[in-house]
Coordinates of C-alpha atoms in Angstrom, one line a residue:
L1 CA 0.0 0.0 0.0
V2 CA 1.1 3.5 -0.8
F3 CA -0.2 6.3 1.4
L4 CA 0.3 9.5 -0.6
D5 CA -0.8 11.7 2.4
R6 CA 2.0 10.2 4.6
M7 CA 4.5 10.6 1.8
N8 CA 3.6 14.2 1.2
K9 CA 3.8 14.9 4.9
E10 CA 7.5 13.9 4.7
C11 CA 8.3 15.5 1.4
P12 CA 11.7 17.3 1.7
T13 CA 10.7 19.9 -0.9
P14 CA 6.9 20.6 -0.3
K15 CA 7.0 24.0 -2.1
L16 CA 7.8 22.2 -5.4
G17 CA 4.5 20.4 -5.3
M18 CA 2.9 17.2 -4.1
Y19 CA 3.9 13.6 -4.7
Q20 CA 1.7 11.9 -7.2
S21 CA 3.5 8.6 -7.7
T22 CA 6.6 6.6 -6.9
N23 CA 9.4 5.1 -8.9
P24 CA 8.5 1.7 -10.5
C25 CA 9.1 -0.4 -7.4
G26 CA 7.4 2.0 -5.0
E27 CA 10.3 2.8 -2.7
Q28 CA 10.9 6.4 -3.7
P29 CA 8.1 9.0 -3.8
L30 CA 8.6 11.4 -6.7
L31 CA 7.3 14.8 -7.8
P32 CA 6.3 15.1 -11.4
Y33 CA 9.4 14.7 -13.7
E34 CA 11.6 13.9 -10.7
S35 CA 14.1 11.0 -10.6
C36 CA 16.3 9.4 -8.0
N37 CA 19.5 7.5 -8.5
L38 CA 19.7 4.4 -6.3
G39 CA 22.7 2.5 -5.0
H40 CA 23.2 -0.3 -2.4
V41 CA 25.8 -1.1 0.1
N42 CA 26.4 -4.8 0.6
L43 CA 26.3 -5.2 4.4
G44 CA 27.6 -8.7 4.3
K45 CA 31.0 -7.3 3.1
F46 CA 31.6 -5.3 6.3
V47 CA 31.9 -8.1 8.9
R48 CA 35.4 -8.5 10.2
Q49 CA 36.5 -11.9 11.6
K50 CA 32.9 -12.9 12.0
T51 CA 32.7 -10.9 15.2
E52 CA 32.3 -7.2 14.4
I53 CA 31.2 -4.7 11.9
D54 CA 33.9 -2.6 10.2
W55 CA 32.1 0.7 10.9
Q56 CA 34.9 2.9 9.5
R57 CA 34.9 1.1 6.1
L58 CA 31.1 1.1 6.0
G59 CA 31.1 4.9 6.5
E60 CA 33.7 5.4 3.8
V61 CA 31.7 3.3 1.3
V62 CA 28.5 5.2 2.1
R63 CA 30.2 8.5 1.7
L64 CA 31.7 7.4 -1.6
G65 CA 28.3 6.2 -2.8
V66 CA 26.8 9.6 -2.1
H67 CA 29.6 11.3 -4.0
F68 CA 29.2 8.9 -6.9
Q69 CA 25.5 9.2 -7.1
D70 CA 25.7 13.0 -7.0
N71 CA 28.1 12.9 -9.9
V72 CA 25.7 10.7 -11.8
I73 CA 23.1 13.5 -11.7
D74 CA 25.5 15.8 -13.5
L75 CA 26.7 13.2 -16.0
C76 CA 23.3 11.8 -17.0
D77 CA 22.0 12.4 -20.5
Y78 CA 18.3 13.3 -19.8
P79 CA 15.9 12.6 -22.6
I80 CA 13.8 15.7 -21.9
E81 CA 14.6 19.1 -20.3
K82 CA 11.9 18.8 -17.6
L83 CA 13.6 15.7 -16.2
K84 CA 17.0 17.4 -16.1
D85 CA 15.5 20.5 -14.5
M86 CA 13.9 18.5 -11.7
A87 CA 16.9 16.2 -11.2
Y88 CA 19.1 19.3 -10.7
M89 CA 16.4 21.1 -8.5
T90 CA 16.2 18.3 -5.9
R91 CA 19.3 16.2 -6.6
K92 CA 17.6 13.1 -5.1
I93 CA 19.8 10.1 -4.4
G94 CA 19.2 6.9 -2.5
I95 CA 21.9 4.9 -0.7
G96 CA 20.3 1.7 0.4
A97 CA 21.5 -1.6 1.7
M98 CA 21.5 -5.3 0.7
G99 CA 23.1 -8.3 2.3
W100 CA 21.4 -7.9 5.6
A101 CA 20.9 -11.6 6.1
D102 CA 24.5 -12.3 5.1
M103 CA 25.7 -9.9 7.8
L104 CA 23.5 -11.5 10.4
V105 CA 24.8 -15.0 9.5
K106 CA 28.4 -13.9 9.7
L107 CA 27.8 -12.3 13.1
G108 CA 25.9 -15.3 14.3
I109 CA 22.7 -13.4 15.0
R110 CA 19.2 -14.9 14.3
Y111 CA 17.2 -13.0 11.7
D112 CA 14.1 -13.0 13.9
S113 CA 15.8 -11.9 17.1
R114 CA 15.7 -8.8 19.2
D115 CA 19.4 -8.5 18.6
A116 CA 18.8 -8.3 14.9
L117 CA 16.2 -5.6 15.3
K118 CA 18.6 -3.6 17.5
L119 CA 21.4 -4.0 15.0
A120 CA 19.1 -3.0 12.1
E121 CA 18.3 0.2 13.8
K122 CA 22.0 0.9 14.6
V123 CA 23.1 0.1 11.0
S124 CA 20.3 2.2 9.5
K125 CA 21.0 5.2 11.6
F126 CA 24.7 4.9 10.9
I127 CA 24.1 4.8 7.1
Q128 CA 21.7 7.7 7.2
K129 CA 24.1 9.9 9.3
A130 CA 27.1 9.1 7.1
A131 CA 25.0 9.8 3.9
R132 CA 23.7 13.1 5.3
D133 CA 27.1 14.2 6.5
E134 CA 28.6 13.6 3.1
S135 CA 25.7 15.5 1.4
I136 CA 26.5 18.4 3.7
E137 CA 30.2 18.2 2.9
L138 CA 29.5 18.1 -0.8
A139 CA 27.2 21.1 -0.5
K140 CA 30.1 23.1 1.1
R141 CA 32.1 22.5 -2.1
R142 CA 29.4 22.3 -4.8
G143 CA 26.5 24.2 -3.3
S144 CA 23.2 22.9 -1.9
F145 CA 20.4 21.6 -4.1
P146 CA 18.6 24.6 -5.6
A147 CA 15.4 24.0 -3.7
F148 CA 17.3 23.8 -0.3
G149 CA 16.1 27.3 0.9
E150 CA 12.5 26.1 0.9
S151 CA 13.2 22.6 2.1
I152 CA 12.6 20.8 5.3
W153 CA 16.4 20.6 5.8
K154 CA 16.8 24.4 6.0
K155 CA 13.8 24.5 8.4
R156 CA 15.4 21.8 10.6
G157 CA 18.6 23.8 10.9
F158 CA 20.8 22.0 8.5
P159 CA 23.5 24.5 7.2
S160 CA 23.5 23.0 3.7
M161 CA 22.6 19.8 1.8
R162 CA 23.6 18.8 -1.6
N163 CA 20.8 16.2 -2.0
S164 CA 17.1 16.5 -0.9
T165 CA 17.1 12.8 -0.1
V166 CA 20.1 10.4 0.5
N167 CA 18.6 7.1 1.6
T168 CA 16.2 4.6 0.0
I169 CA 15.7 0.9 0.7
A170 CA 15.0 -0.7 -2.7
P171 CA 14.5 -4.3 -3.7
T172 CA 17.9 -5.8 -4.6
G173 CA 17.0 -9.4 -5.5
T174 CA 18.0 -9.1 -9.1
I175 CA 21.4 -7.5 -8.4
A176 CA 22.3 -9.6 -5.4
A177 CA 23.8 -12.5 -7.4

């Protein structure tokens, strides 16, 4: 189910309009003509010696992913000008995750356990913070997304933000192999 009222309540750029749809798989709400580049961090690759998560490397990869996806916006060949204009206006990207079950297996944590739930929250918050921090750093060098001044990020006290969104959890079954 998609609840447009809930999505619009959380829209980072409400002055640009209301969400009317999502991308094809439903994970990213989009304004008319808006797009969002998606990328995934394979969590199973960040377990060291089957006992701990390599948080430093995970943070580095998330920041690199934000930088990469932001570059894609500028390098993309848009088929129509409206798509390009909206991509530049909001600079939406979505760093997501895959390999969650692999990470849990390597750490010896049951998928349906309270420990898995606690770790999911910790990993999600870590990825979100690293992605936002990188977007702020990119904005210092390249400027904030053009709609930043009217965005929720400005109202919430963020000094700058290169991308109106930085995280999306998308289905990864077809790319996981």
